[in-house]
Coordinates of C-alpha atoms in Angstrom, one line a residue:
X1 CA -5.6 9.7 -8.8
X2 CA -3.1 10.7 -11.0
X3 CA -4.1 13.0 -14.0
X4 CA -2.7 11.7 -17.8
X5 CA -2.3 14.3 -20.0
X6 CA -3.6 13.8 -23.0
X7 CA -6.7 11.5 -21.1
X8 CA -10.0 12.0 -23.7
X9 CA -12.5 13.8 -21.7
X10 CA -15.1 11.0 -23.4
X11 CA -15.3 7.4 -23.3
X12 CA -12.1 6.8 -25.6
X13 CA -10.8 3.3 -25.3
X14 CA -7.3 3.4 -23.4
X15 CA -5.2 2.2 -26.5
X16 CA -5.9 5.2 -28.0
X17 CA -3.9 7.0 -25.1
X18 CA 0.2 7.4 -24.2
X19 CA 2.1 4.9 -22.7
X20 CA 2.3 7.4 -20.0
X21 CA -1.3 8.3 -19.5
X22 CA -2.3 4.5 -19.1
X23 CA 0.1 4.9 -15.3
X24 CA -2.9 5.6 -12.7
X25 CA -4.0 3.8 -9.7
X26 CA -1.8 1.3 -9.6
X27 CA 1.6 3.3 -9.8
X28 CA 0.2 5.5 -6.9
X29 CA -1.1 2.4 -5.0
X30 CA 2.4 0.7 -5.6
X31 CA 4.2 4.1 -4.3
X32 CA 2.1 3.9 -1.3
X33 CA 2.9 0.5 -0.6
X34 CA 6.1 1.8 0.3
X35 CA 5.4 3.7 3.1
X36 CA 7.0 4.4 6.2
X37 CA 6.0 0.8 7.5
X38 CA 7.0 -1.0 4.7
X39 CA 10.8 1.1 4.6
X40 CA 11.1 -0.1 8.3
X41 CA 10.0 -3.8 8.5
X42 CA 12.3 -4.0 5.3
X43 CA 14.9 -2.6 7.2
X44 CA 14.6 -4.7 10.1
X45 CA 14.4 -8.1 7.6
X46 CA 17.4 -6.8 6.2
X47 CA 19.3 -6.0 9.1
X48 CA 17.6 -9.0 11.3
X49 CA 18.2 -11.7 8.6
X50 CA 20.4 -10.4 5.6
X51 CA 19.3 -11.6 2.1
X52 CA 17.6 -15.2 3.4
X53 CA 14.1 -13.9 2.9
X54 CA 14.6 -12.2 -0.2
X55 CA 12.8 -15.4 -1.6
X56 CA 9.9 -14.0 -0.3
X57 CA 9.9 -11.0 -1.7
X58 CA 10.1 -12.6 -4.9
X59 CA 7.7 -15.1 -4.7
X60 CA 5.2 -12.1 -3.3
X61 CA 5.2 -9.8 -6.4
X62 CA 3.1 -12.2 -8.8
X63 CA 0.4 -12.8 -6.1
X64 CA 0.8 -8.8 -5.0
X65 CA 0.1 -7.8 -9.0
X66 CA -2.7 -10.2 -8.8
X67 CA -4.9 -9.2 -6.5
X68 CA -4.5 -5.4 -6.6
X69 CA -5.6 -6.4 -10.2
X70 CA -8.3 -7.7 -9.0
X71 CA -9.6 -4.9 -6.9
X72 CA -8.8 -3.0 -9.8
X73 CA -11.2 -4.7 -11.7
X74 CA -13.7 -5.1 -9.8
X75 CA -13.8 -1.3 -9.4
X76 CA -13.6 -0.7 -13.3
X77 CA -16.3 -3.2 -14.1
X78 CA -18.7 -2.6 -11.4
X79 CA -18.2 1.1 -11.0
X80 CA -18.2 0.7 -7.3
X81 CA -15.6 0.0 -4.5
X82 CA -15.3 -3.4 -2.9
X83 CA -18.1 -2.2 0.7
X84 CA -20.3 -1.1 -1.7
X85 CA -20.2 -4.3 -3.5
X86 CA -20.2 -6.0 -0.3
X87 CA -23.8 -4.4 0.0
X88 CA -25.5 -4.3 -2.8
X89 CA -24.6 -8.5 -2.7
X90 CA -23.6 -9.8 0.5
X91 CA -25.1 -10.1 4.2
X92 CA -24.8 -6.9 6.6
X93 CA -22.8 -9.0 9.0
X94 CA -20.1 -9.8 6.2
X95 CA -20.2 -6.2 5.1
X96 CA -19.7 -4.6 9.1
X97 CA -16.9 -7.1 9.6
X98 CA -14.6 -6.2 6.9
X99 CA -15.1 -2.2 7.3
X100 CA -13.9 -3.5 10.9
X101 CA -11.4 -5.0 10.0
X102 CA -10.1 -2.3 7.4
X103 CA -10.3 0.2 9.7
X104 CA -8.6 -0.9 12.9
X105 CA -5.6 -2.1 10.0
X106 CA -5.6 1.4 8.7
X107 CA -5.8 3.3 11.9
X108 CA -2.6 1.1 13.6
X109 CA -1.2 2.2 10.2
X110 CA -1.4 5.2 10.7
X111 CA -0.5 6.0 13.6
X112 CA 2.3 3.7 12.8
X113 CA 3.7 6.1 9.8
X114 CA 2.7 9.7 11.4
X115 CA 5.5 8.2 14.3
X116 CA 7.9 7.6 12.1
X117 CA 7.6 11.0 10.0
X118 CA 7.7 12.6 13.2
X119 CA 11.2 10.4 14.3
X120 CA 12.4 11.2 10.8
X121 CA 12.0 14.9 11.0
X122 CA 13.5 14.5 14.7
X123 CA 16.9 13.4 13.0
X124 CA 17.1 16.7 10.7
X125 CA 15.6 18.9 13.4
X126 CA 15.8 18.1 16.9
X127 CA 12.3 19.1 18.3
X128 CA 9.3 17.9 20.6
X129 CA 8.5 14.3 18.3
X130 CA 5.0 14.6 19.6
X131 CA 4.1 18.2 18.1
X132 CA 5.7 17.0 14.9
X133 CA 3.6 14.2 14.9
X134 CA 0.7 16.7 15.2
X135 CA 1.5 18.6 12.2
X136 CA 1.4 15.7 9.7
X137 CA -1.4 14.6 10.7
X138 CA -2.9 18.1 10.3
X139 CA -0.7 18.2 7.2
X140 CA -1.8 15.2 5.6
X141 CA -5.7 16.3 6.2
X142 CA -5.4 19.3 4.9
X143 CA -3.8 18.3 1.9
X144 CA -6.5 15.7 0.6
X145 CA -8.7 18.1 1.9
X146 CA -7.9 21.3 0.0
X147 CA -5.5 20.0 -2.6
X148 CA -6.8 17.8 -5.3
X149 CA -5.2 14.5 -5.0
X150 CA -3.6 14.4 -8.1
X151 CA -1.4 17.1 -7.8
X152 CA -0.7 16.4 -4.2
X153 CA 0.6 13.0 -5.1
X154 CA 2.7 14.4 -8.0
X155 CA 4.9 16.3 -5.9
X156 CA 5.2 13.7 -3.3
X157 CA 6.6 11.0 -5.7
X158 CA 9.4 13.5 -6.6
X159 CA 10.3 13.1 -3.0
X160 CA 10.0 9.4 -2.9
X161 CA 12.8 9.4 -5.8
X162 CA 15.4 9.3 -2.3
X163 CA 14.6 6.1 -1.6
X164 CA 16.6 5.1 -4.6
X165 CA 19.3 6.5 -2.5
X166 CA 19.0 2.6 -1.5
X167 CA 19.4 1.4 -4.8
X168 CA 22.6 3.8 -5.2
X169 CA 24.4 2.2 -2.0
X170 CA 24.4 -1.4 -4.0
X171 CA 26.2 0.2 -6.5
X172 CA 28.8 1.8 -4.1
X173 CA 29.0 -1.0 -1.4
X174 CA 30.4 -4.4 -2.4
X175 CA 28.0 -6.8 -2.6
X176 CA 28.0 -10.3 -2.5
X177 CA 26.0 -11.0 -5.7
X178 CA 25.8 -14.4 -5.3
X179 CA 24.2 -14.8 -2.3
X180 CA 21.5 -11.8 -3.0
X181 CA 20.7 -14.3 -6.0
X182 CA 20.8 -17.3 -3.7
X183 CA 18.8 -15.6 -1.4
X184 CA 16.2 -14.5 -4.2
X185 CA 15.8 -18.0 -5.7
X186 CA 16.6 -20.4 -3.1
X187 CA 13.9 -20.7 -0.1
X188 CA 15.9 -20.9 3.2
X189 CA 13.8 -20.9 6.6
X190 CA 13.8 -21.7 10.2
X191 CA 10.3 -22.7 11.3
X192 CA 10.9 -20.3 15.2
X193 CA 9.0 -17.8 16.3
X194 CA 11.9 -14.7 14.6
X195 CA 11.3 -16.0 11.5
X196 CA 7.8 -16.7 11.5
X197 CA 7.4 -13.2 12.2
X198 CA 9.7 -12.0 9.8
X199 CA 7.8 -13.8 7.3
X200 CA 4.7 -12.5 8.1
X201 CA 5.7 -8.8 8.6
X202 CA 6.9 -8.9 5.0
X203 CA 4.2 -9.9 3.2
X204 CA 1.9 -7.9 5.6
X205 CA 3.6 -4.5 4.6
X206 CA 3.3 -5.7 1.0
X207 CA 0.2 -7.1 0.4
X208 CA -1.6 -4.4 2.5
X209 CA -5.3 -4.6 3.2
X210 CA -5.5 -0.8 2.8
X211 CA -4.3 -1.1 -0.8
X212 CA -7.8 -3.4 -1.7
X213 CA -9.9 -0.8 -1.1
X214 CA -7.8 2.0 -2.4
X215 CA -7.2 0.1 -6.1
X216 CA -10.9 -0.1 -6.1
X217 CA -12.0 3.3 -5.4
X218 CA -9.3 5.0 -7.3
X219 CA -10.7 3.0 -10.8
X220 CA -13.8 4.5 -9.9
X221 CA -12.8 7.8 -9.4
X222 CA -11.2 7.4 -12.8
X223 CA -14.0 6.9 -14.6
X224 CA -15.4 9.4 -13.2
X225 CA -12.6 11.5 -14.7
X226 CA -12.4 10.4 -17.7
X227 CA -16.7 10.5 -18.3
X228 CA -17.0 6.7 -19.1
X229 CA -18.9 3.9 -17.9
X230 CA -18.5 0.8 -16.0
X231 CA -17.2 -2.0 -18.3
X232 CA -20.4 -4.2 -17.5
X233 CA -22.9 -1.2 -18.7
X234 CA -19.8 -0.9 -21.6
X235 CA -18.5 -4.4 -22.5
X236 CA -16.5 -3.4 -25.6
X237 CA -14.3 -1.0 -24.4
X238 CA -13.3 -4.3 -21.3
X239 CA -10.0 -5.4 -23.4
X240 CA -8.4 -2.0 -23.6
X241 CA -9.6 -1.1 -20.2
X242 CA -8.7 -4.5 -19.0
X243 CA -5.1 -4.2 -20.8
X244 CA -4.4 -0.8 -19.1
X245 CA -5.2 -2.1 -15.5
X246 CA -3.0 -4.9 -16.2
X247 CA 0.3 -2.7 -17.3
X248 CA -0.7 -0.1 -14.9
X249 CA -0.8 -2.5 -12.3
X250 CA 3.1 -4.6 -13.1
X251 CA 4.7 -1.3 -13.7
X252 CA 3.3 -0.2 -9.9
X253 CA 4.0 -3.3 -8.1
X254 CA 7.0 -3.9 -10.0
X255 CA 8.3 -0.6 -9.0
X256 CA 7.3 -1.4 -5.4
X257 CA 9.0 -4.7 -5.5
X258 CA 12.3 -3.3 -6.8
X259 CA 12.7 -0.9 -4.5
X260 CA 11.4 -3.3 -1.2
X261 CA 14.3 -5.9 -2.4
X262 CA 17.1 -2.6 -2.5
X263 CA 15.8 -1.8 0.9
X264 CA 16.4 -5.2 1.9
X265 CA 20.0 -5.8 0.6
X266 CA 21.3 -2.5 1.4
X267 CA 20.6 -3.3 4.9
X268 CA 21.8 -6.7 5.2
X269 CA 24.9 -5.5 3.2
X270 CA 25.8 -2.6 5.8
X271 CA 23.9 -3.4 8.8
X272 CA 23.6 -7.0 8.9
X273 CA 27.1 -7.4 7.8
X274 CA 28.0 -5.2 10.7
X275 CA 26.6 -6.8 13.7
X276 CA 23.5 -4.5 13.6
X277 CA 20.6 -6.9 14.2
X278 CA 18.2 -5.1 15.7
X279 CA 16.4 -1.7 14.0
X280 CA 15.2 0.4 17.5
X281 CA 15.7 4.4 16.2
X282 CA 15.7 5.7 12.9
X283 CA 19.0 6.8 13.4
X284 CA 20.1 3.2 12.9
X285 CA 17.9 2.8 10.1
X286 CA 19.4 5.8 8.6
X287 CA 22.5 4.0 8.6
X288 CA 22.4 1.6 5.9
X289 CA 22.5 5.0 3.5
X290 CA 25.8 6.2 4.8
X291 CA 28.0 4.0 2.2
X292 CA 26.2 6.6 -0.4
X293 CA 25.2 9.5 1.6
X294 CA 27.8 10.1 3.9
X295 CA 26.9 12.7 6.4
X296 CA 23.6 12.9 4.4
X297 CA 22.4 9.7 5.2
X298 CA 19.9 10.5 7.9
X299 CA 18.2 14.0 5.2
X300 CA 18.0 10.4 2.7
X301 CA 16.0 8.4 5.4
X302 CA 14.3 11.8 6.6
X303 CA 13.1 12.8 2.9
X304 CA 11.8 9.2 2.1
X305 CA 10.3 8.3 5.2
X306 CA 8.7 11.7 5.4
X307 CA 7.6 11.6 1.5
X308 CA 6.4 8.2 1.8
X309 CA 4.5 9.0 4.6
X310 CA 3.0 11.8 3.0
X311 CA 2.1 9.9 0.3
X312 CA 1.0 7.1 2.2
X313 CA -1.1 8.4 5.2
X314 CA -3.8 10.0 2.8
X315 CA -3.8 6.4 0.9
X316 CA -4.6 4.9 4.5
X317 CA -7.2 7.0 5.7
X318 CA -8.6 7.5 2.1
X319 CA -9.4 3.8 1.7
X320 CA -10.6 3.8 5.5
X321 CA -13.3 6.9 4.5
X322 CA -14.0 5.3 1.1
X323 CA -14.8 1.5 2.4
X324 CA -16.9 3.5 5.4
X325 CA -18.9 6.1 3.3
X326 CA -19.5 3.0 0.4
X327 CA -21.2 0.8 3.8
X328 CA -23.1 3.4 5.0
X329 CA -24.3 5.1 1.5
X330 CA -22.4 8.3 2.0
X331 CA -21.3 10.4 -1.3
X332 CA -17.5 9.6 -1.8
X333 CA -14.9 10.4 -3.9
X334 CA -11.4 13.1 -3.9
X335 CA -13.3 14.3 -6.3
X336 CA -15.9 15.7 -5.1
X337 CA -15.6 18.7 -3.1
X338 CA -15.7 18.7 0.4
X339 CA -18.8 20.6 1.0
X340 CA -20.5 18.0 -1.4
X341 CA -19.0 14.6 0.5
X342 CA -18.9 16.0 4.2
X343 CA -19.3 12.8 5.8
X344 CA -16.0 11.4 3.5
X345 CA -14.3 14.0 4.0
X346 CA -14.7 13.8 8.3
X347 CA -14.1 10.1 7.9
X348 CA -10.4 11.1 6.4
X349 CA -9.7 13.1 9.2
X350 CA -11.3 10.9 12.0
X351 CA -9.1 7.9 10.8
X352 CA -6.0 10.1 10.5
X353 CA -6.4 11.7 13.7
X354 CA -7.8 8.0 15.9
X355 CA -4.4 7.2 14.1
X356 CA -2.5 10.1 16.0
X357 CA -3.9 9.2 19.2
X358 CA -1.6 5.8 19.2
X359 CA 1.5 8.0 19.4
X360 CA 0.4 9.6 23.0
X361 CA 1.2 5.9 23.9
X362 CA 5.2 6.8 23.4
X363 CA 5.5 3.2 22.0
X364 CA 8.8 2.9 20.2
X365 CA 8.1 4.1 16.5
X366 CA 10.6 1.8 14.4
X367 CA 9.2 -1.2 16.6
X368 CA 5.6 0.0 15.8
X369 CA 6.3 0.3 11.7
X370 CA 7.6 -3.6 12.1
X371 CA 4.4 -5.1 14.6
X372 CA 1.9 -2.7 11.6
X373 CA 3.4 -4.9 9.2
X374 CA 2.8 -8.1 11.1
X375 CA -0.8 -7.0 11.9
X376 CA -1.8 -6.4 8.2
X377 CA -0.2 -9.6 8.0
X378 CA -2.7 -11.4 10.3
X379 CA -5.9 -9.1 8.9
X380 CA -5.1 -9.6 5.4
X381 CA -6.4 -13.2 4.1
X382 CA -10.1 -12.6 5.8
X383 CA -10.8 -9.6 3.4
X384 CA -8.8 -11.5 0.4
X385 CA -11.2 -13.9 0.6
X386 CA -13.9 -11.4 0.5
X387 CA -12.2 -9.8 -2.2
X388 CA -12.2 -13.1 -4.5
X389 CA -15.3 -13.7 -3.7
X390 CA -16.8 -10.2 -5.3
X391 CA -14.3 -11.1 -8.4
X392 CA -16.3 -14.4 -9.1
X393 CA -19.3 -13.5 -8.5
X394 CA -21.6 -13.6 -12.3
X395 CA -24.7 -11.5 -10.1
X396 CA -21.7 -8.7 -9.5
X397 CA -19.3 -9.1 -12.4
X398 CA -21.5 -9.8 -14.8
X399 CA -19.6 -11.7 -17.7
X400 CA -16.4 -10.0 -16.6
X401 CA -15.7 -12.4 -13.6
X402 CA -12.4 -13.2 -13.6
X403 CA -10.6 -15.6 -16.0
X404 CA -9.0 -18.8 -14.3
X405 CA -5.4 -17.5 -14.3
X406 CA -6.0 -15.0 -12.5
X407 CA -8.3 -16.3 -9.9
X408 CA -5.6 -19.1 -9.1
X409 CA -3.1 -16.1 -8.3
X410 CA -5.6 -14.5 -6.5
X411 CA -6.7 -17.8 -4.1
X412 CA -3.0 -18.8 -4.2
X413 CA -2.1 -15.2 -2.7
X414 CA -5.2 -15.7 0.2
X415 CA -3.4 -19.3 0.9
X416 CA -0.3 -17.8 1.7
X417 CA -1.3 -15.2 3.7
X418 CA -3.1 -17.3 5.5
X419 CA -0.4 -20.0 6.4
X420 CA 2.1 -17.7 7.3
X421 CA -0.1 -15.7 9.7
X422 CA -1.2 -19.5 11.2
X423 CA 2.5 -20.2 11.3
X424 CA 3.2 -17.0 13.2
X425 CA 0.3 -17.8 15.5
X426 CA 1.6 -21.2 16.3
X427 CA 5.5 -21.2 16.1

């Protein structure tokens, strides 16, 4: 949660507030959605297939904003996270099965990410990977632990400003413009298994399932903050609230989207267009920065995977501990101290440490970033369609269901996801 200066400490509507201060949730949830598994499966669809899926990318940023607006509403009218919701409303069996699902997504994520931090580091600072892997992890609990999120997050997105080191190599490397914009606009695909994958893996690392439940809970905790109500208990202060979630939530996914796409081209510009297919180290990953870095190129990867990871790994196992503590009626919340929210707090470091226990299985990291992506690919639509269903719901919305617009993003979103990962399964 990110702290606004100038935020009102009482129930002032958001127009009242800086263009600055209305940037929460969904610029931190659009940061994470960067991570270290989204850097490498973008790398590998850049190196694997050049600019040919950059379609995708921009087809997914519409249906991306759309449902982390959703979650986002649904926390800020309900003043509860989407398990909660899920049990206050819905069956037990529908509410075990998504925390399920959520968790075994966020654990393979992060055990995913703490492997490449720990490969990343290995570049700058040859070492045992597996001890490094250790310290994250410990790093990363401690840190939402002891360190109030906001701040923690603050300095981290200074260190995620490398990864326009990616934007910087377009501007240094020629670039076939034309077929970037080709590539954007014009759909080309090869229904096969590399491709279906591809496709899949893409979306998956952008349309997370971890990013639901963390959109949610965050616009919670920000009412919290800020001493105000839920918009249904609070129904005049909905359009300014509703307006801020809405910029708050392009200008993070925007973000995201940009610098996914300069990920993409600067690999398919320098690897791709040098017979690199195939991302197996981050050494090769680091690559695609030497055009702009030079002999820096692998501190560039190093600092952003490491950052993003950072940033990320808390996200993961934050939204892991918040959909598991909502379920099971714990206290929740970053902001409450960790002697008042025990159980969250263990949950945080349980997830982030089942997560560790993947990398004593020495799988290839850079190959374990691409197959995270694929699996939040494949888990994805089942807990969308959960999602939409909270956001229509009059018994949990109250008047502030949804408008048609958006719920035709939202189900449009849920199709896709759900064809590509039946496309995957069948090609």
């Amino acid at each position: 949660m990110i702290e606004a200066p100038g935020t009102p400490a009482g129930g002032e509507a958001a127009s009242g507030r800086s263009p600055l201060a209305v940037l929460g949730p969904g610029l931190v949830t659009g940061a994470a959605d960067d991570d270290p598994s989204g850097i490498g499966t973008y790398s590998q669809v850049g190196a694997q297939f050049g600019v040919s899926l950059s379609w995708a990318m921009v087809f997914a940023l519409p249906l991306l904003a759309a449902i982390q607006a959703i979650c986002a509403r649904i926390g800020a009218t309900t003043g509860r996270g989407i398990a909660q919701n899920l049990r206050r409303h819905y069956p037990p069996w529908l509410l075990r099965g998504t925390v399920v699902l959520l968790l075994v997504a966020n654990i393979i994520n992060i055990g995913a990410d703490l492997g490449a931090m720990a490969a990343a580091l290995h570049l700058l600072l040859p070492g045992p990977v597996l001890l490094y892997t250790v310290g994250f992890a410990a790093l990363s609990v401690m840190a939402e632990v002891f360190v109030p999120y906001a701040r923690y997050a603050g300095v981290l997105k200074w260190i995620t400003l490398s990864l326009f080191a990616y934007i910087a190599v377009l501007a240094v490397t020629p670039v076939d413009w034309g077929a970037v914009v080709r590539g954007m606009v014009v759909p080309a695909f090869r229904i096969d298994h590399d491709h279906a994958m591809g496709l899949v893996a893409l979306l998956g690392t952008t349309i997370s399932p971890y990013l639901f439940f963390w959109q949610a809970g965050q616009e919670v905790e920000e009412q919290r903050r800020r001493h105000i109500r839920p918009l249904y208990v609070a129904p005049r202060r909905a359009g300014a609230e509703l307006h801020r979630i809405r910029t708050d939530t392009l200008v993070g996914m925007g973000f995201s989207n940009l610098t996914a796409q300069s990920i993409v081209i600067a690999t398919a510009v320098t690897l791709h267009a040098h017979g690199l297919f195939d991302i197996t180290s981050a050494d090769q990953a680091a690559q695609a920065l030497r055009p702009f870095a030079g002999d820096l190129a692998f501190a560039f990867f190093a600092l952003g995977i490491i950052g993003t990871g950072l940033l990320a790994v808390p996200v993961l196992a934050g939204s892991a501990a918040y959909a598991l503590s909502e379920a099971l009626r714990w206290r929740e919340g970053l902001d409450q101290r960790p002697v008042d929210a025990r159980a969250f707090y263990i949950a945080i470091a349980l997830a982030t440490f089942a997560g560790l226990g993947m990398n004593v299985l020495a799988i290839n990291p850079m190959r374990a970033l691409y197959w995270t992506a694929v699996i939040n690919g494949l888990l994805a639509p089942p807990l969308m369609v959960v999602t939409m269903l909270i956001a229509q719901n009059p018994r949990v919305m109250g008047h502030l269901v949804i408008g048609r617009p958006l719920a035709v993003l939202g189900w449009l979103a849920t199709a896709a996801m759900t064809a590509v990962g039946l496309l995957f399964l069948l090609a």
